[in-house]
PDB file of C-alpha atoms in Angstrom:
ATOM      1  CA  THR F   1      67.005 -58.619   2.189  1.00 91.00           C
ATOM      2  CA  ASN F   2      69.879 -59.221   2.225  1.00 93.00           C
ATOM      3  CA  SER F   3      72.337 -57.973   4.748  1.00 92.00           C
ATOM      4  CA  THR F   4      74.958 -56.046   3.537  1.00 91.00           C
ATOM      5  CA  THR F   5      77.768 -56.807   6.267  1.00 91.00           C
ATOM      6  CA  ASP F   6      78.044 -60.615   6.831  1.00 94.00           C
ATOM      7  CA  ASP F   7      79.495 -63.234   4.731  1.00 94.00           C
ATOM      8  CA  ALA F   8      77.095 -64.586   1.568  1.00 95.00           C
ATOM      9  CA  ASP F   9      73.576 -63.965   0.379  1.00 95.00           C
ATOM     10  CA  TRP F  10      70.659 -65.732   0.862  1.00 96.00           C
ATOM     11  CA  SER F  11      69.086 -66.273  -3.098  1.00 95.00           C
ATOM     12  CA  ALA F  12      65.691 -67.192  -4.677  1.00 96.00           C
ATOM     13  CA  ASN F  13      65.088 -70.691  -6.111  1.00 95.00           C
ATOM     14  CA  SER F  14      62.947 -73.025  -7.354  1.00 94.00           C
ATOM     15  CA  GLY F  15      63.194 -76.789  -7.562  1.00 93.00           C
ATOM     16  CA  ALA F  16      66.064 -78.671  -6.125  1.00 93.00           C
ATOM     17  CA  THR F  17      69.413 -77.141  -5.036  1.00 91.00           C
ATOM     18  CA  PHE F  18      72.621 -77.787  -6.715  1.00 88.00           C
ATOM     19  CA  SER F  19      74.672 -80.090  -4.759  1.00 89.00           C
ATOM     20  CA  ALA F  20      73.104 -83.558  -4.062  1.00 90.00           C
ATOM     21  CA  GLY F  21      72.737 -84.888  -0.781  1.00 92.00           C
ATOM     22  CA  THR F  22      71.869 -81.426   0.925  1.00 93.00           C
ATOM     23  CA  GLY F  23      68.634 -78.970   0.401  1.00 92.00           C
ATOM     24  CA  PRO F  24      65.667 -79.525  -0.510  1.00 95.00           C
ATOM     25  CA  SER F  25      63.947 -80.670  -3.995  1.00 93.00           C
ATOM     26  CA  GLY F  26      61.392 -78.459  -3.715  1.00 94.00           C
ATOM     27  CA  ASP F  27      59.608 -75.260  -2.098  1.00 94.00           C
ATOM     28  CA  ASN F  28      57.090 -75.740   1.179  1.00 94.00           C
ATOM     29  CA  THR F  29      53.699 -75.073  -0.347  1.00 91.00           C
ATOM     30  CA  SER F  30      53.459 -77.004  -4.403  1.00 91.00           C
ATOM     31  CA  GLY F  31      57.367 -78.287  -4.902  1.00 90.00           C
ATOM     32  CA  SER F  32      57.489 -76.219  -7.878  1.00 90.00           C
ATOM     33  CA  GLY F  33      57.338 -72.556  -6.295  1.00 94.00           C
ATOM     34  CA  THR F  34      59.925 -70.123  -5.079  1.00 95.00           C
ATOM     35  CA  TYR F  35      62.066 -70.433  -1.687  1.00 96.00           C
ATOM     36  CA  LEU F  36      65.307 -68.773   0.028  1.00 96.00           C
ATOM     37  CA  TYR F  37      68.332 -70.767   0.203  1.00 95.00           C
ATOM     38  CA  PHE F  38      71.643 -70.343   1.754  1.00 95.00           C
ATOM     39  CA  GLU F  39      73.815 -72.314  -1.133  1.00 93.00           C
ATOM     40  CA  THR F  40      77.286 -73.466   0.866  1.00 93.00           C
ATOM     41  CA  SER F  41      79.561 -74.826  -1.934  1.00 92.00           C
ATOM     42  CA  THR F  42      83.104 -73.466  -2.057  1.00 90.00           C
ATOM     43  CA  PRO F  43      83.711 -70.760  -1.831  1.00 92.00           C
ATOM     44  CA  ILE F  44      81.243 -70.461   1.312  1.00 92.00           C
ATOM     45  CA  ALA F  45      84.032 -71.621   4.243  1.00 93.00           C
ATOM     46  CA  GLN F  46      82.973 -72.766   7.493  1.00 94.00           C
ATOM     47  CA  GLY F  47      81.222 -70.481   9.855  1.00 95.00           C
ATOM     48  CA  ASP F  48      80.705 -68.323   7.146  1.00 95.00           C
ATOM     49  CA  VAL F  49      77.245 -66.119   8.228  1.00 96.00           C
ATOM     50  CA  ALA F  50      74.170 -65.554   5.755  1.00 96.00           C
ATOM     51  CA  GLU F  51      71.427 -63.109   7.099  1.00 96.00           C
ATOM     52  CA  VAL F  52      68.288 -61.843   5.277  1.00 96.00           C
ATOM     53  CA  ALA F  53      64.971 -59.875   7.116  1.00 95.00           C
ATOM     54  CA  SER F  54      62.283 -59.326   6.770  1.00 95.00           C
ATOM     55  CA  PRO F  55      60.400 -55.676   6.962  1.00 94.00           C
ATOM     56  CA  PHE F  56      60.042 -54.188   9.479  1.00 93.00           C
ATOM     57  CA  LEU F  57      56.417 -55.382  11.267  1.00 92.00           C
ATOM     58  CA  ASP F  58      53.863 -53.155  12.849  1.00 90.00           C
ATOM     59  CA  VAL F  59      53.044 -54.901  16.527  1.00 89.00           C
ATOM     60  CA  SER F  60      52.206 -51.348  17.659  1.00 84.00           C
ATOM     61  CA  ASN F  61      48.546 -52.858  17.921  1.00 83.00           C
ATOM     62  CA  THR F  62      48.754 -56.515  18.183  1.00 87.00           C
ATOM     63  CA  VAL F  63      47.475 -58.105  21.136  1.00 88.00           C
ATOM     64  CA  ASN F  64      49.504 -62.064  20.123  1.00 89.00           C
ATOM     65  CA  PRO F  65      51.387 -61.148  17.336  1.00 91.00           C
ATOM     66  CA  GLN F  66      54.064 -64.194  16.306  1.00 93.00           C
ATOM     67  CA  PHE F  67      55.833 -64.791  12.941  1.00 94.00           C
ATOM     68  CA  SER F  68      56.161 -68.225  11.400  1.00 94.00           C
ATOM     69  CA  CYS F  69      57.708 -69.800   8.687  1.00 95.00           C
ATOM     70  CA  TRP F  70      59.146 -73.247   6.972  1.00 96.00           C
ATOM     71  CA  TYR F  71      62.601 -74.278   7.061  1.00 96.00           C
ATOM     72  CA  HIS F  72      64.607 -77.187   5.617  1.00 96.00           C
ATOM     73  CA  MET F  73      68.137 -78.551   7.355  1.00 95.00           C
ATOM     74  CA  LEU F  74      69.662 -81.360   5.265  1.00 94.00           C
ATOM     75  CA  GLY F  75      73.074 -82.450   4.828  1.00 93.00           C
ATOM     76  CA  GLU F  76      75.656 -84.275   7.063  1.00 92.00           C
ATOM     77  CA  ASP F  77      77.835 -80.984   7.536  1.00 92.00           C
ATOM     78  CA  ILE F  78      74.467 -78.441   7.731  1.00 94.00           C
ATOM     79  CA  GLY F  79      75.581 -75.609  10.214  1.00 95.00           C
ATOM     80  CA  TYR F  80      73.352 -74.211  12.337  1.00 96.00           C
ATOM     81  CA  LEU F  81      69.572 -71.476  11.359  1.00 96.00           C
ATOM     82  CA  THR F  82      68.846 -69.262  14.108  1.00 96.00           C
ATOM     83  CA  VAL F  83      66.360 -65.389  14.432  1.00 96.00           C
ATOM     84  CA  ASP F  84      67.505 -62.881  15.768  1.00 96.00           C
ATOM     85  CA  LEU F  85      64.862 -59.623  16.286  1.00 94.00           C
ATOM     86  CA  ASN F  86      65.682 -56.538  15.862  1.00 93.00           C
ATOM     87  CA  HIS F  87      62.804 -53.894  17.887  1.00 92.00           C
ATOM     88  CA  ARG F  88      62.003 -50.685  16.968  1.00 91.00           C
ATOM     89  CA  ILE F  89      61.005 -49.168  20.092  1.00 87.00           C
ATOM     90  CA  ASN F  90      60.887 -45.109  19.635  1.00 88.00           C
ATOM     91  CA  GLU F  91      60.999 -43.128  16.120  1.00 89.00           C
ATOM     92  CA  GLY F  92      60.410 -39.717  15.367  1.00 93.00           C
ATOM     93  CA  ALA F  93      60.862 -36.518  13.819  1.00 95.00           C
ATOM     94  CA  ASP F  94      62.011 -33.846  17.179  1.00 95.00           C
ATOM     95  CA  GLY F  95      65.232 -34.802  18.468  1.00 95.00           C
ATOM     96  CA  VAL F  96      68.050 -32.836  19.457  1.00 95.00           C
ATOM     97  CA  ALA F  97      71.113 -34.197  19.671  1.00 96.00           C
ATOM     98  CA  ALA F  98      73.932 -32.108  21.869  1.00 96.00           C
ATOM     99  CA  PRO F  99      77.597 -32.351  21.762  1.00 96.00           C
ATOM    100  CA  GLY F 100      79.245 -33.626  24.803  1.00 93.00           C
ATOM    101  CA  VAL F 101      82.785 -34.069  26.542  1.00 89.00           C
ATOM    102  CA  GLY F 102      85.274 -36.537  24.808  1.00 92.00           C
ATOM    103  CA  THR F 103      83.136 -39.122  23.273  1.00 95.00           C
ATOM    104  CA  GLN F 104      80.191 -38.994  24.033  1.00 94.00           C
ATOM    105  CA  GLY F 105      76.952 -37.047  23.228  1.00 96.00           C
ATOM    106  CA  ALA F 106      73.434 -36.581  24.588  1.00 97.00           C
ATOM    107  CA  PHE F 107      70.464 -37.426  22.448  1.00 97.00           C
ATOM    108  CA  LEU F 108      66.964 -35.647  23.180  1.00 96.00           C
ATOM    109  CA  SER F 109      63.357 -36.580  22.756  1.00 95.00           C
ATOM    110  CA  LEU F 110      60.189 -35.235  24.399  1.00 93.00           C
ATOM    111  CA  GLY F 111      58.543 -37.473  22.136  1.00 90.00           C
ATOM    112  CA  ALA F 112      59.841 -40.558  23.057  1.00 88.00           C
ATOM    113  CA  SER F 113      59.962 -43.055  25.314  1.00 88.00           C
ATOM    114  CA  PHE F 114      63.814 -43.809  27.054  1.00 91.00           C
ATOM    115  CA  ASN F 115      62.644 -45.512  29.900  1.00 86.00           C
ATOM    116  CA  ALA F 116      63.693 -49.024  28.563  1.00 84.00           C
ATOM    117  CA  ALA F 117      66.255 -48.150  26.823  1.00 90.00           C
ATOM    118  CA  ALA F 118      69.570 -50.082  27.356  1.00 91.00           C
ATOM    119  CA  ALA F 119      73.072 -49.714  27.083  1.00 95.00           C
ATOM    120  CA  GLY F 120      74.350 -50.928  22.926  1.00 95.00           C
ATOM    121  CA  ASP F 121      70.688 -49.546  21.583  1.00 95.00           C
ATOM    122  CA  ARG F 122      70.742 -47.123  18.055  1.00 96.00           C
ATOM    123  CA  ILE F 123      69.908 -44.306  17.852  1.00 97.00           C
ATOM    124  CA  ILE F 124      70.275 -43.603  13.531  1.00 96.00           C
ATOM    125  CA  VAL F 125      70.302 -40.184  12.882  1.00 96.00           C
ATOM    126  CA  SER F 126      69.065 -38.996   9.188  1.00 92.00           C
ATOM    127  CA  GLY F 127      68.008 -36.143   7.041  1.00 86.00           C
ATOM    128  CA  THR F 128      70.420 -34.588   8.567  1.00 83.00           C
ATOM    129  CA  GLY F 129      73.643 -34.306   6.099  1.00 81.00           C
ATOM    130  CA  THR F 130      76.036 -33.043   8.912  1.00 87.00           C
ATOM    131  CA  ILE F 131      75.289 -35.819  11.601  1.00 92.00           C
ATOM    132  CA  ASP F 132      73.477 -38.714   9.785  1.00 94.00           C
ATOM    133  CA  GLY F 133      74.311 -42.060  11.215  1.00 94.00           C
ATOM    134  CA  THR F 134      74.093 -44.657  13.882  1.00 95.00           C
ATOM    135  CA  TYR F 135      75.287 -44.512  17.515  1.00 97.00           C
ATOM    136  CA  VAL F 136      75.370 -46.646  20.584  1.00 97.00           C
ATOM    137  CA  VAL F 137      73.026 -46.026  23.644  1.00 97.00           C
ATOM    138  CA  THR F 138      76.041 -45.279  25.930  1.00 97.00           C
ATOM    139  CA  SER F 139      73.234 -45.276  29.613  1.00 96.00           C
ATOM    140  CA  VAL F 140      69.828 -43.464  29.855  1.00 96.00           C
ATOM    141  CA  ILE F 141      69.340 -39.686  31.234  1.00 95.00           C
ATOM    142  CA  ASP F 142      65.143 -39.905  32.039  1.00 94.00           C
ATOM    143  CA  ASP F 143      62.892 -40.502  29.848  1.00 93.00           C
ATOM    144  CA  ASN F 144      63.298 -38.111  26.846  1.00 95.00           C
ATOM    145  CA  GLY F 145      67.145 -38.549  27.230  1.00 96.00           C
ATOM    146  CA  VAL F 146      70.107 -40.763  26.316  1.00 97.00           C
ATOM    147  CA  ASN F 147      73.987 -40.718  26.248  1.00 97.00           C
ATOM    148  CA  VAL F 148      75.637 -41.992  23.085  1.00 97.00           C
ATOM    149  CA  THR F 149      78.882 -43.056  21.121  1.00 97.00           C
ATOM    150  CA  PRO F 150      80.226 -41.099  18.748  1.00 97.00           C
ATOM    151  CA  ASN F 151      80.074 -38.115  20.242  1.00 96.00           C
ATOM    152  CA  PHE F 152      78.001 -35.244  17.823  1.00 95.00           C
ATOM    153  CA  PRO F 153      80.382 -33.302  15.595  1.00 91.00           C
ATOM    154  CA  ALA F 154      77.652 -30.452  15.901  1.00 91.00           C
ATOM    155  CA  PRO F 155      74.735 -29.587  17.744  1.00 93.00           C
ATOM    156  CA  ALA F 156      71.214 -30.303  15.488  1.00 92.00           C
ATOM    157  CA  GLY F 157      67.878 -30.588  15.863  1.00 89.00           C
ATOM    158  CA  PRO F 158      64.919 -31.019  15.831  1.00 93.00           C
ATOM    159  CA  VAL F 159      66.197 -34.174  13.670  1.00 95.00           C
ATOM    160  CA  ASN F 160      65.018 -37.500  11.818  1.00 95.00           C
ATOM    161  CA  PHE F 161      65.553 -40.356  14.524  1.00 96.00           C
ATOM    162  CA  VAL F 162      64.905 -44.027  15.043  1.00 95.00           C
ATOM    163  CA  HIS F 163      65.476 -45.878  18.550  1.00 95.00           C
ATOM    164  CA  GLU F 164      66.400 -49.767  17.214  1.00 94.00           C
ATOM    165  CA  ARG F 165      67.515 -52.981  19.826  1.00 92.00           C
ATOM    166  CA  ARG F 166      68.528 -55.895  18.200  1.00 92.00           C
ATOM    167  CA  THR F 167      68.049 -59.229  20.329  1.00 91.00           C
ATOM    168  CA  ASN F 168      70.806 -61.828  18.683  1.00 93.00           C
ATOM    169  CA  ALA F 169      69.259 -65.608  18.787  1.00 94.00           C
ATOM    170  CA  ALA F 170      66.421 -64.523  19.806  1.00 93.00           C
ATOM    171  CA  VAL F 171      65.534 -67.795  18.793  1.00 94.00           C
ATOM    172  CA  PRO F 172      68.743 -69.529  19.614  1.00 95.00           C
ATOM    173  CA  ALA F 173      70.520 -71.758  17.188  1.00 95.00           C
ATOM    174  CA  PHE F 174      69.179 -75.863  15.942  1.00 94.00           C
ATOM    175  CA  ASN F 175      69.869 -77.413  13.390  1.00 92.00           C
ATOM    176  CA  ASP F 176      68.853 -80.982  12.140  1.00 89.00           C
ATOM    177  CA  ASP F 177      69.824 -83.583   9.046  1.00 92.00           C
ATOM    178  CA  LEU F 178      66.281 -84.114   7.703  1.00 93.00           C
ATOM    179  CA  ASP F 179      64.665 -83.971   4.655  1.00 93.00           C
ATOM    180  CA  LEU F 180      61.689 -81.962   5.703  1.00 92.00           C
ATOM    181  CA  TRP F 181      59.998 -79.008   5.380  1.00 95.00           C
ATOM    182  CA  GLN F 182      59.325 -77.675   9.137  1.00 95.00           C
ATOM    183  CA  GLN F 183      57.332 -75.630  10.493  1.00 95.00           C
ATOM    184  CA  LEU F 184      58.598 -72.434  13.474  1.00 95.00           C
ATOM    185  CA  VAL F 185      56.108 -70.938  15.362  1.00 94.00           C
ATOM    186  CA  VAL F 186      57.433 -67.751  17.374  1.00 94.00           C
ATOM    187  CA  PRO F 187      54.495 -65.766  19.652  1.00 92.00           C
ATOM    188  CA  LEU F 188      56.455 -62.072  20.029  1.00 91.00           C
ATOM    189  CA  ASN F 189      54.801 -60.707  23.302  1.00 86.00           C
ATOM    190  CA  PRO F 190      57.530 -62.679  25.607  1.00 86.00           C
ATOM    191  CA  LEU F 191      61.099 -61.157  23.404  1.00 85.00           C
ATOM    192  CA  LEU F 192      58.835 -57.768  23.381  1.00 80.00           C
ATOM    193  CA  ALA F 193      57.273 -57.017  26.815  1.00 74.00           C
ATOM    194  CA  PRO F 194      61.054 -56.483  28.310  1.00 66.00           C
ATOM    195  CA  PHE F 195      61.295 -53.471  26.050  1.00 62.00           C
ATOM    196  CA  GLY F 196      57.872 -52.635  25.299  1.00 61.00           C
ATOM    197  CA  ASN F 197      54.941 -54.440  22.961  1.00 59.00           C
ATOM    198  CA  GLY F 198      55.008 -51.381  21.101  1.00 68.00           C
ATOM    199  CA  GLY F 199      56.613 -50.289  18.086  1.00 81.00           C
ATOM    200  CA  SER F 200      57.677 -52.967  14.730  1.00 89.00           C
ATOM    201  CA  VAL F 201      59.879 -55.507  15.051  1.00 92.00           C
ATOM    202  CA  GLN F 202      62.226 -56.768  11.863  1.00 94.00           C
ATOM    203  CA  VAL F 203      62.986 -60.670  12.248  1.00 96.00           C
ATOM    204  CA  ILE F 204      66.147 -61.727  10.689  1.00 96.00           C
ATOM    205  CA  PHE F 205      67.183 -64.872   9.391  1.00 97.00           C
ATOM    206  CA  ARG F 206      70.801 -65.841  10.575  1.00 96.00           C
ATOM    207  CA  GLY F 207      72.526 -69.330   8.445  1.00 95.00           C
ATOM    208  CA  ILE F 208      76.075 -70.758   9.883  1.00 96.00           C
ATOM    209  CA  ASP F 209      77.150 -72.764   7.557  1.00 95.00           C
ATOM    210  CA  GLY F 210      78.950 -76.046   8.762  1.00 93.00           C
ATOM    211  CA  ALA F 211      81.913 -78.248   7.758  1.00 90.00           C
ATOM    212  CA  GLY F 212      80.997 -78.858   4.191  1.00 89.00           C
ATOM    213  CA  PHE F 213      79.147 -78.585   1.032  1.00 90.00           C
ATOM    214  CA  THR F 214      76.260 -80.575   2.346  1.00 92.00           C
ATOM    215  CA  SER F 215      74.845 -77.459   4.504  1.00 91.00           C
ATOM    216  CA  ASP F 216      72.868 -76.274   2.688  1.00 94.00           C
ATOM    217  CA  MET F 217      69.295 -74.822   4.156  1.00 94.00           C
ATOM    218  CA  ALA F 218      66.204 -72.929   2.881  1.00 96.00           C
ATOM    219  CA  ILE F 219      63.249 -70.456   4.142  1.00 96.00           C
ATOM    220  CA  ASP F 220      59.799 -70.888   2.683  1.00 96.00           C
ATOM    221  CA  ASP F 221      56.645 -68.931   3.687  1.00 95.00           C
ATOM    222  CA  PHE F 222      56.859 -66.477   6.349  1.00 95.00           C
ATOM    223  CA  GLU F 223      54.553 -65.085   7.696  1.00 94.00           C
ATOM    224  CA  PHE F 224      53.244 -62.078  10.570  1.00 93.00           C
ATOM    225  CA  ARG F 225      49.733 -62.531  11.854  1.00 91.00           C
ATOM    226  CA  ASP F 226      47.883 -61.831  15.102  1.00 88.00           C
ATOM    227  CA  PRO F 227      46.048 -64.016  15.766  1.00 77.00           C
ATOM    228  CA  PRO F 228      43.133 -64.416  18.101  1.00 73.00           C
ATOM    229  CA  ALA F 229      44.061 -65.736  22.219  1.00 63.00           C
ATOM    230  CA  ASP F 230      42.572 -69.483  21.457  1.00 57.00           C
ATOM    231  CA  ASP F 231      44.740 -69.721  18.537  1.00 58.00           C
ATOM    232  CA  VAL F 232      48.317 -68.905  19.817  1.00 52.00           C
ATOM    233  CA  ARG F 233      50.556 -71.319  19.091  1.00 55.00           C
ATOM    234  CA  ALA F 234      54.401 -72.151  19.562  1.00 52.00           C
ATOM    235  CA  GLY F 235      56.558 -74.945  18.304  1.00 49.00           C
ATOM    236  CA  ARG F 236      57.488 -76.737  15.650  1.00 45.00           C
ATOM    237  CA  ARG F 237      55.210 -78.674  12.500  1.00 44.00           C
ATOM    238  CA  SER F 238      56.261 -80.500   9.907  1.00 38.00           C
ATOM    239  CA  HIS F 239      55.898 -81.981   6.298  1.00 37.00           C
ATOM    240  CA  ARG F 240      58.042 -84.007   4.152  1.00 35.00           C
ATOM    241  CA  HIS F 241      59.393 -83.196   0.597  1.00 33.00           C
ATOM    242  CA  HIS F 242      61.612 -86.296  -1.475  1.00 30.00           C
ATOM    243  CA  LEU F 243      65.049 -85.153  -1.807  1.00 30.00           C
ATOM    244  CA  ARG F 244      65.786 -85.366  -6.083  1.00 30.00           C
ATOM    245  CA  ARG F 245      67.689 -88.766  -6.264  1.00 23.00           C
TER     246      ARG F 245
END
């Protein structure tokens, strides 16, 4: 799903992209299938961002969760690709919103565990019609409560909620200038361990435009899996599709 708060979108395409000297000539699997790409011609400008996100992936009963995808980055003006994670740590239907003083309120849930919560996490309330929205955690009260901002306009409960944390640059920004589909494999346990390995995870690909129109980047064949321990791997491998002439 494309973000609605960025500068541009990722688009489905088959065959070559529309600009010479950049982008793949076909998809990763057969050369004739469909892939997603970030078109960087005008009006896209240097530094513009395009984000596309996976569905939330359940990691609660996994042992060695990992995701992989193939990416293609070719062009003398190529920008950067980075991968962010959105971790849904808690969710439930027993939330209680307690207005506080000034700009801060308290959010409570007996069914949640907020021990791993941190300032900057988000509490997203839905289904109330009066206090629906996103609230940012400012501090942890205890295992069952957090302080949030903005303040709640009114007390409410029980309410539906999710507790999420976004980790920007879980895979730091990278680029290259190669006519290759390259595979990125990312084990999730090291990234999730600091705040619990349960819940669900959304993978967000964030493309950042380079200095000119030869900055098209593409992704293909996203996969989420829980392989046996002796099959866990990380890193990149590649194979070649020729750039159209």
